[in-house]
Short mmCIF file of C-alpha atoms in Angstrom, two decimals:
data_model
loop_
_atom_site.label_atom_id
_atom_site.label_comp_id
_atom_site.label_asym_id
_atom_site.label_seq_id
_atom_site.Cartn_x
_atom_site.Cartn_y
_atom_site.Cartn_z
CA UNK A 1 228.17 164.66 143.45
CA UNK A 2 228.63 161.42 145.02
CA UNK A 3 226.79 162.50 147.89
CA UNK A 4 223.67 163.33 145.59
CA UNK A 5 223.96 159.94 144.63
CA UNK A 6 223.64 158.30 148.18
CA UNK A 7 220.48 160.86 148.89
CA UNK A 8 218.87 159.46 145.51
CA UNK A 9 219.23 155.96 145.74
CA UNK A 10 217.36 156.73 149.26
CA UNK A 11 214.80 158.24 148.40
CA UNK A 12 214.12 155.41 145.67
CA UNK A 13 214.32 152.54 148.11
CA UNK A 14 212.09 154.15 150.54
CA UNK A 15 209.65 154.70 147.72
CA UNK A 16 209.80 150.78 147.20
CA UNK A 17 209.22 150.28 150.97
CA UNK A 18 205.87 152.08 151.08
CA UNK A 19 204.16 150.24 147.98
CA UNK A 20 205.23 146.63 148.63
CA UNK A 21 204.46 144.34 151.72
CA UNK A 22 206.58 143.07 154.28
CA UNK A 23 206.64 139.32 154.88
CA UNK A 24 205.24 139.69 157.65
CA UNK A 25 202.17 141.55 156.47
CA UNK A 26 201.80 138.83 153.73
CA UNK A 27 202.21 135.79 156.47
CA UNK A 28 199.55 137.94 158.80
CA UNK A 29 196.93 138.12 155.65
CA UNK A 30 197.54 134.27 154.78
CA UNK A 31 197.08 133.44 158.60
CA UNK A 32 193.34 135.45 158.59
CA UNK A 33 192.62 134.16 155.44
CA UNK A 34 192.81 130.29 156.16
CA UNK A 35 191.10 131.00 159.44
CA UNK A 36 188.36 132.26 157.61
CA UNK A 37 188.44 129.34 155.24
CA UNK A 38 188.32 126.85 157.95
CA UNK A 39 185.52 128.18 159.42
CA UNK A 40 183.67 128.36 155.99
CA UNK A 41 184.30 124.49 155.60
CA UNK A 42 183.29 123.36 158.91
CA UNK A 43 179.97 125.59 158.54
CA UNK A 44 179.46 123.79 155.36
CA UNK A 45 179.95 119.89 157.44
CA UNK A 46 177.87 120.75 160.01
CA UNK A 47 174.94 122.04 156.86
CA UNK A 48 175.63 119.21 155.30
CA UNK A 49 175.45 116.88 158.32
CA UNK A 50 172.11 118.91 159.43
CA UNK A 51 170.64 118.39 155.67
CA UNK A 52 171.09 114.22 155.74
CA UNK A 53 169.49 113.91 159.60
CA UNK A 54 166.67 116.41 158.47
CA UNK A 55 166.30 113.97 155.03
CA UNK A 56 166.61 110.94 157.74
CA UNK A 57 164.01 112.36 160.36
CA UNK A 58 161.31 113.55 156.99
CA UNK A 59 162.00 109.65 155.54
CA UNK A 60 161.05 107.94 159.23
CA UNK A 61 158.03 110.13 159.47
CA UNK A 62 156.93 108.92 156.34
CA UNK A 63 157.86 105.34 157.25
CA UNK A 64 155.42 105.67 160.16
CA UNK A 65 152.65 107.79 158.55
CA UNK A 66 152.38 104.88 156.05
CA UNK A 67 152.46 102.07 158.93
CA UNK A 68 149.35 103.65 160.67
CA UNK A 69 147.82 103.82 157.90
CA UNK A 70 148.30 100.01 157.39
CA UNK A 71 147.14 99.47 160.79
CA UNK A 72 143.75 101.45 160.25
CA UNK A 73 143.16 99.80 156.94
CA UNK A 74 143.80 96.14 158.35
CA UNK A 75 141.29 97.09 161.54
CA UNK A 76 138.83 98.37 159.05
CA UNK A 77 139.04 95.25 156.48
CA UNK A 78 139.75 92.38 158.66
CA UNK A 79 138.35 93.80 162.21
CA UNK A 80 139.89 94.91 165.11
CA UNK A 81 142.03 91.29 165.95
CA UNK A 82 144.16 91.66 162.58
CA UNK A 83 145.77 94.90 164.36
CA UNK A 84 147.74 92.27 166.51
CA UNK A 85 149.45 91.03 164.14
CA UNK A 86 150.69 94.41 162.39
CA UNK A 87 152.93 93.86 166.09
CA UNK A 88 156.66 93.40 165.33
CA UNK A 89 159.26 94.49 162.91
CA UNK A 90 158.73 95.68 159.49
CA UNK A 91 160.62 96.65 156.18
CA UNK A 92 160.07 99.65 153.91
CA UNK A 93 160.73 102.20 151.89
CA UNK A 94 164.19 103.41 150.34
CA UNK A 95 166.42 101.18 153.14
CA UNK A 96 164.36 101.85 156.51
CA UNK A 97 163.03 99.12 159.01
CA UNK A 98 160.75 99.86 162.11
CA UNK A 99 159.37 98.44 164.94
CA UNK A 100 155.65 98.57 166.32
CA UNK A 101 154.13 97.49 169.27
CA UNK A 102 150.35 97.88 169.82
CA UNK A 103 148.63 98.21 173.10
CA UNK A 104 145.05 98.01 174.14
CA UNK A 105 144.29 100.90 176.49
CA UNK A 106 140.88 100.65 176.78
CA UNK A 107 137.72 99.03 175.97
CA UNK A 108 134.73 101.82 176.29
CA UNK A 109 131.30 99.78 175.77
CA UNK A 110 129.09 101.61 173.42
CA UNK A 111 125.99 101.09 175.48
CA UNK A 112 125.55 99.36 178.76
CA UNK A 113 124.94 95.73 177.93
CA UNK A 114 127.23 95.44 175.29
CA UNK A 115 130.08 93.76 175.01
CA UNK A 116 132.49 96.01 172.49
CA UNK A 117 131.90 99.33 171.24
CA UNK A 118 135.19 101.40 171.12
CA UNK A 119 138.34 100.51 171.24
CA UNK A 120 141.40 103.05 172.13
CA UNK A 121 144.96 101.69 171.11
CA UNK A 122 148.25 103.36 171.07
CA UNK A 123 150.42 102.32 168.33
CA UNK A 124 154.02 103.05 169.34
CA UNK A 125 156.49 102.74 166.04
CA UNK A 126 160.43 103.53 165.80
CA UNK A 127 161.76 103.62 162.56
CA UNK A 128 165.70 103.53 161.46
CA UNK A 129 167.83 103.76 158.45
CA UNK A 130 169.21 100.08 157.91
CA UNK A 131 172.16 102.20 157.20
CA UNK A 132 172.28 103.76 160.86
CA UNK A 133 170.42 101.41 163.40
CA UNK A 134 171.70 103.03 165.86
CA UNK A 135 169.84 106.62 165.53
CA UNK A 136 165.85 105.81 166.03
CA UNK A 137 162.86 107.58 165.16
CA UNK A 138 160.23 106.87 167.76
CA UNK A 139 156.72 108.27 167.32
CA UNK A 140 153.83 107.42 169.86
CA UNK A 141 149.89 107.62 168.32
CA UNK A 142 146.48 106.69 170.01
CA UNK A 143 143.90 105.09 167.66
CA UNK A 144 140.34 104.28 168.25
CA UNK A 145 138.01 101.79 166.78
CA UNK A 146 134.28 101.53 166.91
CA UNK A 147 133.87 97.54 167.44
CA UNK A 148 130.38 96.55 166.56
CA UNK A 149 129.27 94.83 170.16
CA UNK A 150 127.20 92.00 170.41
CA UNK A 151 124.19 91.96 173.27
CA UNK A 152 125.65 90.89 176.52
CA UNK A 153 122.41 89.41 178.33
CA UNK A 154 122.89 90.18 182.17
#
């Protein structure tokens, strides 16, 4: 009878063995699951870091957009010599600066024996986060003007 005993208690421990986990099963599982976690949260930084230079990039565009339009309003209210002094740096909106510089290209007369007639400028403006100077948003843009020309007499 003691040797039913032995057989039983056996039988009941290898039952226990095949429905629990080893420790090493459990450390294996814990192991794939942080790896999996880690990966989640660095996904997530780089989103999050792709989200604020997209918000950055959409901000400086704006920043620009709205400085050309400066320029073209000054040419058209004040003629084309106030565009020289839209030259330089500049403050706006919510914490960016910029710089423009604005370049004569060319001078096209409108008619032979004129002195002005069109005017073709490019307006080159970076604009930054006052935040982060370092990272610039440079955009590049050709204007023209009609100049009204005065008779040149040959």
């Amino acid at each position: 009878m003691s040797q039913m005993v032995d057989i039983s208690a056996g039988r009941r421990q290898a039952r226990a063995r095949r429905y629990g986990f080893t420790l090493i099963e459990v450390l294996i599982s814990l192991v794939i699951l942080s790896t999996g976690i880690v990966v989640v949260l660095r996904a997530l930084g780089m989103s999050l870091t792709a989200v604020h230079e997209s918000h950055n990039r959409l901000w400086a565009e704006m920043v620009i957009s709205d400085r050309i339009a400066e320029i073209k309003a000054s040419a058209l209210e004040n003629g084309v010599e106030a565009i020289k002094s839209m030259s330089g740096e500049f403050e706006s909106l919510h914490g960016f600066s910029g710089d423009c510089r604005i370049d004569l290209v060319e001078s096209l007369p409108e008619k032979p024996g004129q002195s002005d007639g069109y005017r073709i400028y490019r307006v080159t403006i970076a604009a930054w986060n006052g935040a982060a100077p370092q990272k610039r948003y440079p955009s590049t843009s050709y204007m023209g003007i009609n100049v009204p020309g005065k008779d040149v007499k040959p």
